[in-house]
Short mmCIF file of C-alpha atoms in Angstrom, two decimals:
data_model
loop_
_atom_site.label_atom_id
_atom_site.label_comp_id
_atom_site.label_asym_id
_atom_site.label_seq_id
_atom_site.Cartn_x
_atom_site.Cartn_y
_atom_site.Cartn_z
CA UNK A 1 14.65 5.21 -10.93
CA UNK A 2 12.18 2.95 -12.41
CA UNK A 3 8.96 1.01 -13.49
CA UNK A 4 6.43 3.48 -11.74
CA UNK A 5 4.71 6.46 -13.60
CA UNK A 6 5.83 9.92 -13.07
CA UNK A 7 4.05 11.01 -9.79
CA UNK A 8 1.71 13.94 -10.12
CA UNK A 9 3.88 17.21 -9.41
CA UNK A 10 1.57 17.96 -6.36
CA UNK A 11 2.57 14.83 -4.52
CA UNK A 12 6.36 15.83 -5.44
CA UNK A 13 5.89 19.50 -3.87
CA UNK A 14 3.45 20.44 -1.91
CA UNK A 15 2.22 23.80 -2.32
CA UNK A 16 1.05 25.75 1.13
CA UNK A 17 0.25 29.63 -0.07
CA UNK A 18 -0.45 32.22 2.34
CA UNK A 19 -3.49 34.40 2.62
CA UNK A 20 -2.09 37.18 0.33
CA UNK A 21 -0.82 36.94 -3.35
CA UNK A 22 2.90 35.74 -2.88
CA UNK A 23 5.95 37.68 -3.59
CA UNK A 24 8.30 35.17 -2.86
CA UNK A 25 8.05 31.49 -2.78
CA UNK A 26 10.28 29.31 -0.20
CA UNK A 27 11.53 25.88 -1.48
CA UNK A 28 12.01 23.58 1.46
CA UNK A 29 14.03 20.02 1.24
CA UNK A 30 13.69 17.75 4.05
CA UNK A 31 16.43 15.95 6.18
CA UNK A 32 17.25 12.27 5.84
CA UNK A 33 14.50 10.49 6.54
CA UNK A 34 12.52 13.29 6.40
CA UNK A 35 9.05 14.11 4.55
CA UNK A 36 6.88 17.52 3.69
CA UNK A 37 4.59 16.63 6.53
CA UNK A 38 7.36 17.54 9.28
CA UNK A 39 7.85 20.70 7.68
CA UNK A 40 4.09 21.89 7.05
CA UNK A 41 3.76 23.71 10.36
CA UNK A 42 6.53 26.24 8.93
CA UNK A 43 3.59 27.71 6.99
CA UNK A 44 2.27 29.53 10.19
CA UNK A 45 5.45 31.29 11.02
CA UNK A 46 5.92 32.91 7.49
CA UNK A 47 4.61 35.93 6.27
CA UNK A 48 1.01 35.76 4.41
CA UNK A 49 2.80 36.85 1.28
CA UNK A 50 5.33 33.88 1.28
CA UNK A 51 4.71 30.73 -0.72
CA UNK A 52 5.76 28.02 1.23
CA UNK A 53 6.89 24.77 -1.45
CA UNK A 54 8.00 21.35 0.29
CA UNK A 55 9.62 18.42 -1.45
CA UNK A 56 8.24 15.39 -1.15
CA UNK A 57 10.74 12.14 -1.39
CA UNK A 58 10.16 8.88 -3.03
CA UNK A 59 9.13 6.12 -0.57
CA UNK A 60 7.21 7.96 1.56
CA UNK A 61 3.61 9.97 1.49
CA UNK A 62 1.98 9.41 -1.84
CA UNK A 63 5.05 8.39 -3.01
CA UNK A 64 4.96 5.53 -1.09
CA UNK A 65 4.87 2.92 -3.77
CA UNK A 66 7.89 4.50 -5.93
CA UNK A 67 11.76 2.85 -5.87
CA UNK A 68 13.69 4.18 -3.28
CA UNK A 69 16.21 6.65 -3.99
CA UNK A 70 19.62 5.88 -4.93
CA UNK A 71 20.92 9.27 -5.69
CA UNK A 72 21.04 13.06 -4.78
CA UNK A 73 19.20 13.38 -8.53
CA UNK A 74 16.65 10.73 -7.46
CA UNK A 75 15.60 13.38 -4.94
CA UNK A 76 16.42 16.77 -6.77
CA UNK A 77 15.26 16.22 -10.21
CA UNK A 78 11.66 15.11 -9.71
CA UNK A 79 11.24 18.24 -7.58
CA UNK A 80 13.03 20.40 -10.08
CA UNK A 81 10.43 19.18 -12.80
CA UNK A 82 7.29 19.31 -10.38
CA UNK A 83 7.75 23.08 -9.31
CA UNK A 84 4.78 25.44 -10.34
CA UNK A 85 5.35 27.39 -13.27
CA UNK A 86 4.42 30.56 -11.03
CA UNK A 87 6.80 30.43 -8.23
CA UNK A 88 8.23 33.70 -9.39
CA UNK A 89 11.03 34.79 -7.26
CA UNK A 90 12.00 31.47 -5.46
CA UNK A 91 14.51 30.60 -2.39
CA UNK A 92 15.52 27.25 -2.05
CA UNK A 93 15.75 25.71 1.59
CA UNK A 94 17.18 22.66 2.64
CA UNK A 95 18.16 20.79 6.19
CA UNK A 96 20.79 18.48 7.10
CA UNK A 97 20.64 16.02 3.92
CA UNK A 98 17.94 18.57 2.53
CA UNK A 99 20.82 21.44 1.95
CA UNK A 100 22.65 18.97 -0.51
CA UNK A 101 19.55 18.30 -2.29
CA UNK A 102 18.55 22.36 -2.25
CA UNK A 103 21.87 22.75 -3.87
CA UNK A 104 21.47 20.40 -6.53
CA UNK A 105 18.03 21.67 -7.54
CA UNK A 106 19.44 25.27 -7.41
CA UNK A 107 22.38 23.73 -9.50
CA UNK A 108 19.52 22.27 -12.14
CA UNK A 109 17.39 25.62 -12.34
CA UNK A 110 20.44 27.55 -12.53
CA UNK A 111 21.67 25.10 -15.69
CA UNK A 112 18.13 25.99 -17.62
CA UNK A 113 17.94 29.83 -16.63
CA UNK A 114 16.06 30.02 -13.93
CA UNK A 115 18.56 30.68 -10.55
CA UNK A 116 16.72 31.19 -7.71
CA UNK A 117 17.01 34.24 -5.50
CA UNK A 118 19.06 32.11 -3.11
CA UNK A 119 19.80 29.41 -1.20
CA UNK A 120 19.47 28.74 2.41
CA UNK A 121 21.58 25.74 3.87
CA UNK A 122 21.06 24.27 7.38
CA UNK A 123 23.01 22.19 9.41
CA UNK A 124 24.63 20.62 6.56
CA UNK A 125 28.26 20.41 5.39
CA UNK A 126 29.50 22.37 2.65
CA UNK A 127 28.70 20.25 -0.99
CA UNK A 128 32.38 19.90 -2.23
CA UNK A 129 33.04 18.46 1.14
CA UNK A 130 32.97 14.66 2.00
CA UNK A 131 30.66 13.38 5.17
CA UNK A 132 32.30 13.67 8.13
CA UNK A 133 30.06 11.94 9.97
CA UNK A 134 28.38 9.04 7.85
CA UNK A 135 25.66 6.46 9.45
CA UNK A 136 27.08 3.58 7.32
CA UNK A 137 23.29 2.22 7.18
CA UNK A 138 24.40 -0.98 5.13
CA UNK A 139 26.52 -1.88 8.40
CA UNK A 140 23.35 -1.46 10.83
CA UNK A 141 20.81 -3.78 11.76
CA UNK A 142 17.20 -2.29 12.12
CA UNK A 143 17.65 -1.91 15.97
CA UNK A 144 21.29 -0.08 15.43
CA UNK A 145 19.89 2.31 13.04
CA UNK A 146 17.08 3.32 14.96
CA UNK A 147 19.12 4.28 17.85
CA UNK A 148 21.52 5.89 15.48
CA UNK A 149 18.48 7.81 14.21
CA UNK A 150 17.31 8.43 17.50
CA UNK A 151 20.72 10.23 18.48
CA UNK A 152 20.41 12.55 15.72
CA UNK A 153 17.07 13.56 16.62
CA UNK A 154 14.49 14.65 14.15
CA UNK A 155 12.31 11.54 14.06
CA UNK A 156 9.40 11.13 16.28
CA UNK A 157 10.56 8.48 18.80
CA UNK A 158 6.86 7.12 18.67
CA UNK A 159 7.34 6.26 15.34
CA UNK A 160 10.65 4.44 15.87
CA UNK A 161 9.37 2.36 18.69
CA UNK A 162 6.13 1.31 17.05
CA UNK A 163 7.08 -2.17 14.89
CA UNK A 164 4.85 -1.49 12.28
CA UNK A 165 5.28 2.18 11.58
CA UNK A 166 8.91 1.36 11.77
CA UNK A 167 8.98 -1.14 9.19
CA UNK A 168 7.01 1.30 6.99
CA UNK A 169 9.81 4.24 7.12
CA UNK A 170 13.01 2.17 7.92
CA UNK A 171 13.70 1.58 4.38
CA UNK A 172 13.16 5.38 3.08
CA UNK A 173 15.85 6.57 5.86
CA UNK A 174 18.09 3.74 5.07
CA UNK A 175 18.40 4.86 1.53
CA UNK A 176 18.54 8.47 2.47
CA UNK A 177 21.26 8.17 4.76
CA UNK A 178 23.31 6.17 1.95
CA UNK A 179 23.05 8.95 -0.17
CA UNK A 180 24.10 11.21 2.42
CA UNK A 181 27.10 9.04 3.23
CA UNK A 182 27.94 9.09 -0.50
CA UNK A 183 27.48 12.21 -2.02
CA UNK A 184 30.27 14.70 -3.00
CA UNK A 185 29.94 17.61 -5.31
CA UNK A 186 33.31 17.05 -7.67
CA UNK A 187 31.86 19.09 -10.80
CA UNK A 188 34.21 21.25 -12.21
CA UNK A 189 31.80 24.61 -11.94
CA UNK A 190 30.17 24.14 -8.28
CA UNK A 191 29.81 27.82 -7.71
CA UNK A 192 26.29 29.31 -7.27
CA UNK A 193 25.17 32.56 -9.41
CA UNK A 194 22.75 33.41 -6.18
CA UNK A 195 23.49 34.57 -2.81
CA UNK A 196 23.79 31.83 0.06
CA UNK A 197 22.82 31.82 3.58
CA UNK A 198 23.91 29.36 6.18
CA UNK A 199 22.15 28.46 9.65
CA UNK A 200 23.15 25.84 12.19
CA UNK A 201 23.35 24.81 15.99
CA UNK A 202 25.90 26.01 18.40
CA UNK A 203 25.97 22.30 19.74
CA UNK A 204 25.35 20.62 16.76
CA UNK A 205 27.57 17.45 17.03
CA UNK A 206 26.81 16.53 13.40
CA UNK A 207 27.68 19.56 11.94
CA UNK A 208 29.73 21.48 14.02
CA UNK A 209 29.58 25.42 13.71
CA UNK A 210 33.18 25.69 12.59
CA UNK A 211 32.53 23.76 9.07
CA UNK A 212 29.49 26.03 8.17
CA UNK A 213 31.78 28.77 6.49
CA UNK A 214 33.09 25.94 3.90
CA UNK A 215 29.84 26.91 2.17
CA UNK A 216 31.77 30.21 0.68
CA UNK A 217 33.48 27.50 -1.48
CA UNK A 218 30.01 26.85 -3.37
CA UNK A 219 29.04 30.65 -2.81
CA UNK A 220 31.49 32.75 -4.43
CA UNK A 221 31.36 35.11 -1.54
CA UNK A 222 32.17 34.68 2.08
CA UNK A 223 29.51 33.07 4.30
CA UNK A 224 28.67 34.24 7.56
CA UNK A 225 26.92 31.36 9.58
CA UNK A 226 23.75 32.37 11.46
CA UNK A 227 23.90 30.58 14.73
CA UNK A 228 21.45 29.40 17.06
CA UNK A 229 21.02 27.49 20.32
CA UNK A 230 20.58 23.97 19.74
CA UNK A 231 21.74 20.78 18.40
CA UNK A 232 21.52 18.99 14.71
CA UNK A 233 17.83 20.18 14.73
CA UNK A 234 17.85 23.27 16.54
CA UNK A 235 14.67 24.82 14.77
CA UNK A 236 12.86 22.44 16.70
CA UNK A 237 13.65 23.69 19.97
CA UNK A 238 12.19 26.96 19.30
CA UNK A 239 10.28 27.61 16.02
CA UNK A 240 9.57 31.17 16.39
CA UNK A 241 13.19 32.06 17.25
CA UNK A 242 14.48 30.27 14.18
CA UNK A 243 12.10 32.03 11.86
CA UNK A 244 12.84 35.57 13.74
CA UNK A 245 16.06 34.80 12.21
CA UNK A 246 15.27 33.43 8.97
CA UNK A 247 12.44 35.78 7.84
CA UNK A 248 14.73 38.73 7.69
CA UNK A 249 17.14 36.73 5.30
CA UNK A 250 14.30 35.61 3.21
CA UNK A 251 13.60 39.56 2.98
CA UNK A 252 17.25 40.36 2.22
CA UNK A 253 17.80 37.68 -0.52
CA UNK A 254 14.58 38.67 -2.30
CA UNK A 255 15.47 42.60 -1.72
CA UNK A 256 18.87 41.97 -3.23
CA UNK A 257 18.11 40.06 -6.40
CA UNK A 258 18.49 41.75 -9.75
CA UNK A 259 14.78 41.97 -10.31
CA UNK A 260 14.12 43.58 -7.24
CA UNK A 261 17.07 46.30 -7.82
#
């Protein structure tokens, strides 16, 4: 990416600690077109000793003036570089395209001896598979792209219906969907050294439930998806219910790590 100075770490990774010293950090990577603010409400649903970290991609928030991302590396590597040194036990979670970013973050951390304690993938194909439901943003004018975004959900329609706000958010959404369309991990060694958990919605038209167990291809173990009621953004329909399923998974990932054996 380019010409802009390196962003401040706190602009790349939001840090939302709980009220107690953290024993676990949860790093969340947003969906295509998403931003850190969209996940800040997760803080109130996590235990007080779980620190919430949220990635902020280029082209939004305090990173608005940066060049738009062109690859998953443009999304993932700045997050790796900006992670606080004192994360301690770390679980990386992504939603939709964010799961692919989370996978690349986990791979990058693993490569430098900082393997996370777990990866949680939500509503996303396995990284070794091609995108079976591409958006092709390069073929769509603004109105067509807005219609495609509304069909997928996850973005406030009020923003998409306001012409000035739409002009602000559409470039980053276009960039993200182009990355998601093209991404496929073809590296010879794609298996992670940490456990992998997978979530999805039972009525997700983008990533049907029967696609989720393909994450076993990168997990090195059979994956049994946690399936909740809802569509591609199933957790938005019942956030407390989602965390009732997620928090025990986080606890199990933390407890299963060698350092906690």
